[in-house]
Coordinates of C-alpha atoms in Angstrom, one line a residue:
Chain A
S1 CA 72.2 31.6 -74.1
Q2 CA 75.6 32.1 -72.5
E3 CA 77.9 34.6 -74.2
L4 CA 81.6 35.0 -73.6
E5 CA 83.5 38.2 -74.3
Q6 CA 87.2 38.2 -74.6
S7 CA 89.5 41.2 -74.3
P8 CA 91.6 42.4 -75.9
Q9 CA 90.7 41.0 -79.3
S10 CA 94.4 41.3 -80.3
L11 CA 97.6 42.0 -78.5
I12 CA 101.1 42.7 -79.6
V13 CA 103.9 42.4 -77.0
Q14 CA 107.6 42.5 -77.0
E15 CA 109.3 39.2 -76.0
G16 CA 109.9 39.1 -72.2
K17 CA 106.9 41.3 -71.3
N18 CA 104.0 40.1 -69.2
L19 CA 100.4 40.2 -70.5
T20 CA 96.8 39.3 -69.5
I21 CA 93.8 38.2 -71.4
N22 CA 90.3 38.4 -70.0
C23 CA 87.2 36.4 -70.6
T24 CA 83.9 37.6 -69.1
S25 CA 80.7 35.7 -69.1
S26 CA 77.1 37.0 -69.1
K27 CA 76.1 34.1 -66.8
T28 CA 77.6 32.2 -63.8
L29 CA 80.1 29.7 -65.1
Y30 CA 80.1 26.0 -64.3
G31 CA 83.4 25.5 -65.8
L32 CA 85.8 27.8 -67.6
Y33 CA 88.3 26.3 -70.2
W34 CA 91.3 28.0 -71.8
Y35 CA 92.6 26.8 -75.2
K36 CA 95.4 27.8 -77.5
Q37 CA 95.2 27.7 -81.3
K38 CA 97.9 28.3 -83.8
Y39 CA 96.5 29.5 -87.2
G40 CA 95.2 26.6 -89.3
E41 CA 95.5 24.1 -86.5
G42 CA 93.2 22.6 -83.8
L43 CA 92.7 23.9 -80.3
I44 CA 95.2 22.8 -77.6
F45 CA 93.6 22.4 -74.1
L46 CA 95.6 24.5 -71.5
M47 CA 93.6 24.3 -68.3
M48 CA 90.2 24.2 -66.8
L49 CA 88.9 26.2 -63.7
Q50 CA 85.7 25.4 -61.9
K51 CA 85.8 26.7 -58.3
G52 CA 85.4 30.4 -57.4
G53 CA 88.8 31.9 -56.7
E54 CA 90.6 29.0 -58.3
E55 CA 94.0 29.6 -59.9
K56 CA 96.0 27.2 -61.9
S57 CA 99.4 27.4 -63.6
H58 CA 101.1 25.6 -66.4
E59 CA 104.6 26.7 -67.2
K60 CA 104.6 30.5 -67.5
I61 CA 100.8 30.6 -68.0
T62 CA 98.5 31.3 -65.0
A63 CA 94.7 31.3 -65.2
K64 CA 92.3 32.6 -62.5
L65 CA 88.5 32.4 -62.0
D66 CA 86.9 35.1 -59.9
E67 CA 84.9 34.4 -56.8
K68 CA 81.6 35.1 -58.6
K69 CA 82.6 32.7 -61.3
Q70 CA 81.8 35.1 -64.1
Q71 CA 85.2 36.2 -65.2
S72 CA 88.5 34.5 -65.9
S73 CA 92.0 35.9 -66.7
L74 CA 94.9 34.3 -68.4
H75 CA 98.3 35.7 -67.5
I76 CA 101.6 35.0 -69.3
T77 CA 104.8 35.9 -67.6
A78 CA 107.9 36.7 -69.5
S79 CA 106.3 36.0 -72.9
Q80 CA 108.1 34.1 -75.7
P81 CA 107.5 33.8 -79.4
S82 CA 106.3 30.3 -78.7
H83 CA 103.4 31.8 -76.8
A84 CA 102.1 33.5 -79.9
G85 CA 98.7 32.3 -81.2
I86 CA 95.0 32.6 -80.5
Y87 CA 93.7 32.1 -77.1
L88 CA 90.1 31.0 -76.6
C89 CA 88.0 30.7 -73.6
G90 CA 85.1 28.2 -73.5
A91 CA 82.5 27.8 -70.8
A92 CA 80.0 25.2 -69.7
P93 CA 76.7 26.5 -68.4
F94 CA 75.8 25.7 -65.0
S95 CA 75.0 22.1 -64.4
L96 CA 74.4 20.5 -67.6
G97 CA 74.7 17.0 -66.4
S98 CA 76.9 14.6 -68.3
N99 CA 76.6 16.1 -71.7
Y100 CA 78.8 19.2 -71.8
K101 CA 78.3 21.7 -74.6
L102 CA 80.9 24.5 -74.5
T103 CA 80.3 28.1 -75.7
F104 CA 83.4 29.8 -76.8
G105 CA 84.6 33.5 -77.0
K106 CA 85.8 34.8 -80.3
G107 CA 89.5 34.6 -79.1
T108 CA 92.5 36.8 -78.5
L109 CA 95.3 37.0 -81.1
L110 CA 98.6 37.2 -79.3
T111 CA 101.7 38.3 -81.3
V112 CA 105.0 38.2 -79.5
N113 CA 107.8 40.1 -81.2
P114 CA 111.4 38.9 -80.7
Chain B
S1 CA 96.9 7.7 -75.2
Q2 CA 94.0 9.1 -77.1
T3 CA 94.4 10.7 -80.5
I4 CA 91.9 12.3 -82.8
H5 CA 92.2 12.4 -86.6
Q6 CA 90.4 14.4 -89.3
W7 CA 90.6 14.1 -92.9
P8 CA 91.0 15.5 -95.4
A9 CA 93.2 18.4 -94.1
T10 CA 92.1 20.7 -96.9
L11 CA 89.3 20.5 -99.4
V12 CA 88.3 22.7 -102.4
Q13 CA 84.8 21.9 -103.7
P14 CA 82.5 23.5 -106.2
V15 CA 79.1 24.8 -105.2
G16 CA 76.5 22.2 -105.3
S17 CA 78.8 19.3 -104.9
P18 CA 78.5 16.8 -102.0
L19 CA 80.7 16.8 -98.8
S20 CA 82.0 14.2 -96.5
L21 CA 84.4 15.0 -93.7
E22 CA 85.6 12.3 -91.4
C23 CA 86.8 12.2 -87.8
T24 CA 88.0 9.2 -85.8
V25 CA 89.1 8.9 -82.2
E26 CA 91.6 6.3 -80.9
G27 CA 92.2 5.2 -77.3
T28 CA 89.0 5.8 -75.7
S29 CA 85.5 4.2 -75.8
N30 CA 82.0 5.8 -76.0
P31 CA 83.2 9.5 -76.2
N32 CA 81.1 12.5 -76.7
L33 CA 81.8 13.8 -80.2
Y34 CA 81.4 17.3 -81.6
W35 CA 81.6 19.1 -84.9
Y36 CA 82.5 22.8 -84.9
R37 CA 82.8 25.4 -87.7
Q38 CA 85.2 28.4 -87.2
A39 CA 84.8 31.3 -89.4
A40 CA 86.8 34.5 -89.3
G41 CA 85.4 36.9 -86.8
R42 CA 82.7 34.6 -85.7
G43 CA 84.4 32.4 -83.3
L44 CA 83.7 28.5 -82.8
Q45 CA 80.2 27.5 -83.6
L46 CA 79.0 24.1 -82.4
L47 CA 77.3 22.3 -85.3
F48 CA 76.5 18.9 -84.0
Y49 CA 77.2 16.6 -81.0
S50 CA 76.8 13.0 -80.3
V51 CA 76.5 11.0 -77.2
G52 CA 76.4 7.7 -78.7
I53 CA 76.2 5.7 -82.0
G54 CA 73.3 6.9 -84.0
Q55 CA 72.5 9.8 -81.6
I56 CA 73.0 13.1 -83.2
S57 CA 71.9 16.5 -81.9
S58 CA 72.0 19.5 -84.2
E59 CA 72.6 22.9 -82.8
V60 CA 72.1 25.1 -85.8
P61 CA 69.7 24.7 -88.8
Q62 CA 71.8 24.3 -91.9
N63 CA 72.9 22.7 -95.0
L64 CA 74.9 20.0 -93.1
S65 CA 74.1 16.7 -91.5
A66 CA 76.2 14.5 -89.3
S67 CA 76.3 10.8 -88.5
R68 CA 78.0 8.4 -86.2
P69 CA 78.2 5.0 -87.7
Q70 CA 80.6 3.6 -85.2
D71 CA 81.5 4.5 -81.6
R72 CA 84.6 6.4 -82.4
Q73 CA 83.7 7.7 -86.0
F74 CA 81.9 11.0 -86.7
I75 CA 81.0 12.1 -90.2
L76 CA 80.0 15.5 -91.4
S77 CA 78.1 15.6 -94.7
S78 CA 76.2 17.7 -97.2
K79 CA 74.3 16.8 -100.4
K80 CA 74.9 20.2 -101.9
L81 CA 77.5 22.7 -100.8
L82 CA 76.9 26.4 -100.6
L83 CA 79.4 29.2 -100.7
S84 CA 78.6 29.9 -97.0
D85 CA 79.7 26.4 -96.0
S86 CA 83.3 27.5 -96.5
G87 CA 85.3 27.5 -93.3
F88 CA 87.5 25.6 -90.8
Y89 CA 85.8 22.5 -89.5
L90 CA 86.9 21.0 -86.1
C91 CA 86.0 17.8 -84.6
A92 CA 86.3 17.3 -80.9
W93 CA 85.8 14.6 -78.3
S94 CA 85.2 14.5 -74.6
V95 CA 84.9 11.8 -71.9
I96 CA 81.2 11.5 -70.7
G97 CA 80.9 13.4 -67.5
S98 CA 83.8 15.6 -68.3
G99 CA 83.5 19.1 -70.0
T100 CA 87.1 19.1 -71.3
Q101 CA 87.1 18.7 -75.1
Y102 CA 90.0 17.6 -77.2
F103 CA 90.3 18.9 -80.7
G104 CA 91.4 17.4 -84.0
P105 CA 93.8 19.2 -86.4
G106 CA 90.7 20.6 -88.5
T107 CA 89.7 20.6 -92.1
R108 CA 89.8 23.8 -94.1
L109 CA 87.0 23.8 -96.7
L110 CA 86.8 26.2 -99.5
V111 CA 83.6 26.2 -101.6
L112 CA 84.0 28.0 -105.0

């Protein structure tokens, strides 16, 4: 089965600083999904990457998928307290057809100090 | 637009009691539906998924069951709760053919 490892497990940054969260897969990814979760709430979809070398941005958050499609990074520029939460990566195994079952990493807890 | 609801938001139940958690989706038809459990330090664990009414696939052998009596309704049940059933339960939906899943607000279950 596919496993996703996220690093770091937790991260504390000062407001305004940049940061990067990594997600590494044991197998080639068909799709890589980034979600954000605030404690006690549901997951909010951020973005999805599918092509090797792909990069997407949403406001101050940029996600990249490496050429080999086994590692993704999430980069936040000029962090703000609103960025605080748990970031989870999820992955679909290669070519599942129409019924997608995602495997998730354990998450990275981000704290942004004002 | 599509929305997903879960209730109750919080539940405290004694060991051995039954359980019924409900999830409904609005604004879409024939979605894939999912039940996850999130436990501290263990990440998100897929429990069940459904591709249509009455079609349920179980991912992990356990004390729980799922049903889909209507197209946009997904129910998680147990006849007798165990302490180990405590956790945060999340329902999600996706469009068939798309891997992007959209999550509900979750139900926090505490079994005492």
